[in-house]
């Protein structure tokens, strides 16, 4: 049907052929789910008879209760074997405005498809814009069997396999509609008009239709695993059904991990009873029928909202191309609980896909979007085209992908493009978060971003710049998180939009490791920090930990680090006054209170050997805040009477206290001080220190 009402009543088109006169199809008359104008005449419904038939008439029963709204007056009927070329009208006329059965006959015409077009509604002078029908039945003439002896030549089907080359030979332009293609590995190209029966593209392999080339296939199926995905790049013309079996992670919890962020790699897909029946492993609500683990993220409400298609699965929700969804599968009865593919059936787009992103306050401007193509896309091309639409006010000019692990987020920005160790490809049907700029924006996916393969060796324009990476890992039992510190030629110690990336804030996190900016720190926790290339010779970076009390933690250098081997990495524990060379050993300790700041640890990078004495000679006083209790701590020897003043960011004195210079640690109660950024000034007769702190 061209239109159906699904918001304020069940007026789906299927109700016109359900053999129940009490139900009816009704075109859309409300704006409950969309702001587009109410569609006007003509309205039409297409009927698939399932096989070629001699169509000789049609019966139309108007709605039988609640008035005659939508009763068809002027009509046209078409019969065809094509769903796009209907030919000439076989019957037209005007029906009376009443609830009786209308019957029309016409000379029998062979065809599989019947099209009824409503040109107007019957209520006089009402100018109503809708159409309804309780039942529509097609009348067929009896077909007399004809027996004829035919002599045929049987042709044996051929299976053509591509494994970095075609076997038994190249099918381009020579294969028949009965032949199958299997793209096993490598990048196959259809360069001539070609016919095929079924095409299968295995994970990690790709198929491309060259420009202006026609490929006709009954079914094209793309498969994937948890680590590899099939690619299909459509530059020409494709006829036939397309299926993408997109791997989706197992269902889980925020504490234990699981779930996935995906997008539809095909267009024209609906979440309905058909979709549910074809995906029995899609996780569903344990109690309420009709609710499934398939949820877009509402920026307005700041939460995922699972699809609900009703207790009988009669609802239908479009899966929008370019929008991301949280999804999960639930494969029960296998030795190891694991994820499973979800089947998408639809069309392959070769057009630009635009997605509006919002900066609504409740969702903190986080938008869940995704790759709309059944192919990988080049992250370099995507990010370069869309960086201006992503928030650069803080360190959020990046994309955030969920790893499937508890609190696990992968962050990509310009550092990812520069780093040769990272494969910068976004997989088919991959969902990810971006934070919208002020006022919102438009993210564009373009066909030029599509690429084949499983690595980024072919990415054009890779920048040849000096770059080194230090990854620091926080571990607790089997759980671990990392933070990345890049040393890149041309970056600074302050905020570098697109190179520095803040920690993902769209979901609660209770275990993480992060850094603070060396210069211009505003309280933002940093997941990726970029510094000048030669800073690894001598620099000190505040290191933050978020963990619960009573936990054994370990801080170490992650194996993905690429800083020069002659650079020493030291972890300074201000609280315990220790200095650990992480190149040699991990630093392990137990937490007695909840940690959630970068006030306790510093990480030192140096081309020379350091010690605690070096640390103290460089800076005798340590100034930091704690959350529980809420206090300002000044540690270190004081040589005489000392005053500590606390100023707000406008320079106004907030608090002043005299410290006990006989103690090496002084604690100041700040429980009544508002959260924010402050400056602490410690003054003695021969000592002076000013430091910025964050009070949380």
PDB file of N, CA, C and O in Angstrom, residues 3 94 120 130 166 199 206 224 239 254 322 389 395 410 460 521 592 597 604 629 657 665 687:
ATOM      1  N   UNK A   3       0.053   3.878   1.707  1.00  0.00           N
ATOM      2  CA  UNK A   3      -0.095   4.519   3.012  1.00  0.00           C
ATOM      3  C   UNK A   3      -0.945   3.619   3.904  1.00  0.00           C
ATOM      4  O   UNK A   3      -1.826   2.900   3.422  1.00  0.00           O
ATOM      5  N   UNK A  94     -16.801   4.151 -11.300  1.00  0.00           N
ATOM      6  CA  UNK A  94     -17.151   4.817 -10.043  1.00  0.00           C
ATOM      7  C   UNK A  94     -18.087   3.920  -9.252  1.00  0.00           C
ATOM      8  O   UNK A  94     -19.093   3.428  -9.786  1.00  0.00           O
ATOM      9  N   UNK A 120     -10.593   8.785  -5.737  1.00  0.00           N
ATOM     10  CA  UNK A 120     -11.361   9.733  -4.923  1.00  0.00           C
ATOM     11  C   UNK A 120     -12.157   8.965  -3.876  1.00  0.00           C
ATOM     12  O   UNK A 120     -12.291   7.736  -3.945  1.00  0.00           O
ATOM     13  N   UNK A 130      -8.537  10.236   2.247  1.00  0.00           N
ATOM     14  CA  UNK A 130      -8.125   8.898   2.635  1.00  0.00           C
ATOM     15  C   UNK A 130      -8.916   7.814   1.909  1.00  0.00           C
ATOM     16  O   UNK A 130      -9.918   8.066   1.245  1.00  0.00           O
ATOM     17  N   UNK A 166      38.953 -16.412 -10.202  1.00  0.00           N
ATOM     18  CA  UNK A 166      37.748 -17.204 -10.473  1.00  0.00           C
ATOM     19  C   UNK A 166      38.094 -18.637 -10.860  1.00  0.00           C
ATOM     20  O   UNK A 166      39.048 -18.889 -11.596  1.00  0.00           O
ATOM     21  N   UNK A 199      24.155 -15.726  -4.985  1.00  0.00           N
ATOM     22  CA  UNK A 199      25.503 -15.237  -4.721  1.00  0.00           C
ATOM     23  C   UNK A 199      25.726 -15.265  -3.217  1.00  0.00           C
ATOM     24  O   UNK A 199      24.906 -14.756  -2.452  1.00  0.00           O
ATOM     25  N   UNK A 206      34.817  -9.621  -0.559  1.00  0.00           N
ATOM     26  CA  UNK A 206      33.996  -8.510  -1.050  1.00  0.00           C
ATOM     27  C   UNK A 206      33.652  -8.710  -2.517  1.00  0.00           C
ATOM     28  O   UNK A 206      34.375  -9.390  -3.256  1.00  0.00           O
ATOM     29  N   UNK A 224      28.818 -12.919   8.078  1.00  0.00           N
ATOM     30  CA  UNK A 224      29.811 -12.306   8.955  1.00  0.00           C
ATOM     31  C   UNK A 224      30.037 -13.186  10.170  1.00  0.00           C
ATOM     32  O   UNK A 224      29.219 -14.040  10.503  1.00  0.00           O
ATOM     33  N   UNK A 239      19.625  -6.445  -9.491  1.00  0.00           N
ATOM     34  CA  UNK A 239      18.271  -6.963  -9.467  1.00  0.00           C
ATOM     35  C   UNK A 239      18.257  -8.221  -8.611  1.00  0.00           C
ATOM     36  O   UNK A 239      19.091  -9.105  -8.801  1.00  0.00           O
ATOM     37  N   UNK A 254      25.254  -4.269  32.166  1.00  0.00           N
ATOM     38  CA  UNK A 254      26.254  -3.218  32.305  1.00  0.00           C
ATOM     39  C   UNK A 254      27.408  -3.669  33.183  1.00  0.00           C
ATOM     40  O   UNK A 254      28.537  -3.194  33.047  1.00  0.00           O
ATOM     41  N   UNK A 322      21.308   4.398   8.584  1.00  0.00           N
ATOM     42  CA  UNK A 322      22.201   5.406   9.161  1.00  0.00           C
ATOM     43  C   UNK A 322      22.007   5.639  10.637  1.00  0.00           C
ATOM     44  O   UNK A 322      22.832   6.302  11.272  1.00  0.00           O
ATOM     45  N   UNK A 389      30.768  18.629  12.293  1.00  0.00           N
ATOM     46  CA  UNK A 389      29.429  18.424  12.852  1.00  0.00           C
ATOM     47  C   UNK A 389      29.486  17.873  14.277  1.00  0.00           C
ATOM     48  O   UNK A 389      28.467  17.821  14.967  1.00  0.00           O
ATOM     49  N   UNK A 395      36.750  17.960  24.575  1.00  0.00           N
ATOM     50  CA  UNK A 395      37.504  16.944  23.824  1.00  0.00           C
ATOM     51  C   UNK A 395      36.594  15.811  23.377  1.00  0.00           C
ATOM     52  O   UNK A 395      36.791  14.650  23.746  1.00  0.00           O
ATOM     53  N   UNK A 410      35.796   2.126  22.629  1.00  0.00           N
ATOM     54  CA  UNK A 410      36.911   2.429  21.739  1.00  0.00           C
ATOM     55  C   UNK A 410      36.690   3.819  21.166  1.00  0.00           C
ATOM     56  O   UNK A 410      35.614   4.119  20.638  1.00  0.00           O
ATOM     57  N   UNK A 460      44.014   6.238   1.266  1.00  0.00           N
ATOM     58  CA  UNK A 460      44.779   7.299   0.626  1.00  0.00           C
ATOM     59  C   UNK A 460      45.006   8.451   1.584  1.00  0.00           C
ATOM     60  O   UNK A 460      44.202   8.718   2.471  1.00  0.00           O
ATOM     61  N   UNK A 521      43.427  22.556  31.892  1.00  0.00           N
ATOM     62  CA  UNK A 521      42.517  21.532  32.414  1.00  0.00           C
ATOM     63  C   UNK A 521      41.251  22.172  32.988  1.00  0.00           C
ATOM     64  O   UNK A 521      41.314  23.106  33.773  1.00  0.00           O
ATOM     65  N   UNK A 592      41.282   1.721  49.530  1.00  0.00           N
ATOM     66  CA  UNK A 592      40.529   1.771  50.792  1.00  0.00           C
ATOM     67  C   UNK A 592      39.321   2.688  50.683  1.00  0.00           C
ATOM     68  O   UNK A 592      38.417   2.624  51.510  1.00  0.00           O
ATOM     69  N   UNK A 597      39.394  10.497  40.548  1.00  0.00           N
ATOM     70  CA  UNK A 597      40.070  11.759  40.250  1.00  0.00           C
ATOM     71  C   UNK A 597      41.458  11.463  39.725  1.00  0.00           C
ATOM     72  O   UNK A 597      41.922  10.319  39.711  1.00  0.00           O
ATOM     73  N   UNK A 604      55.291   9.988  34.771  1.00  0.00           N
ATOM     74  CA  UNK A 604      56.457  10.750  34.325  1.00  0.00           C
ATOM     75  C   UNK A 604      57.090  10.029  33.138  1.00  0.00           C
ATOM     76  O   UNK A 604      57.353   8.822  33.207  1.00  0.00           O
ATOM     77  N   UNK A 629      36.808  11.808  52.312  1.00  0.00           N
ATOM     78  CA  UNK A 629      36.009  13.009  52.610  1.00  0.00           C
ATOM     79  C   UNK A 629      36.329  14.126  51.623  1.00  0.00           C
ATOM     80  O   UNK A 629      37.361  14.106  50.951  1.00  0.00           O
ATOM     81  N   UNK A 657      43.139  29.613  55.200  1.00  0.00           N
ATOM     82  CA  UNK A 657      43.420  28.887  56.439  1.00  0.00           C
ATOM     83  C   UNK A 657      44.920  28.852  56.693  1.00  0.00           C
ATOM     84  O   UNK A 657      45.722  28.863  55.749  1.00  0.00           O
ATOM     85  N   UNK A 665      51.547  16.781  56.314  1.00  0.00           N
ATOM     86  CA  UNK A 665      50.279  16.676  55.585  1.00  0.00           C
ATOM     87  C   UNK A 665      49.224  17.489  56.313  1.00  0.00           C
ATOM     88  O   UNK A 665      48.967  17.268  57.496  1.00  0.00           O
ATOM     89  N   UNK A 687      58.582  30.041  50.683  1.00  0.00           N
ATOM     90  CA  UNK A 687      57.956  29.126  49.741  1.00  0.00           C
ATOM     91  C   UNK A 687      56.729  29.784  49.117  1.00  0.00           C
ATOM     92  O   UNK A 687      56.048  30.587  49.756  1.00  0.00           O
TER      93      UNK A 687
END
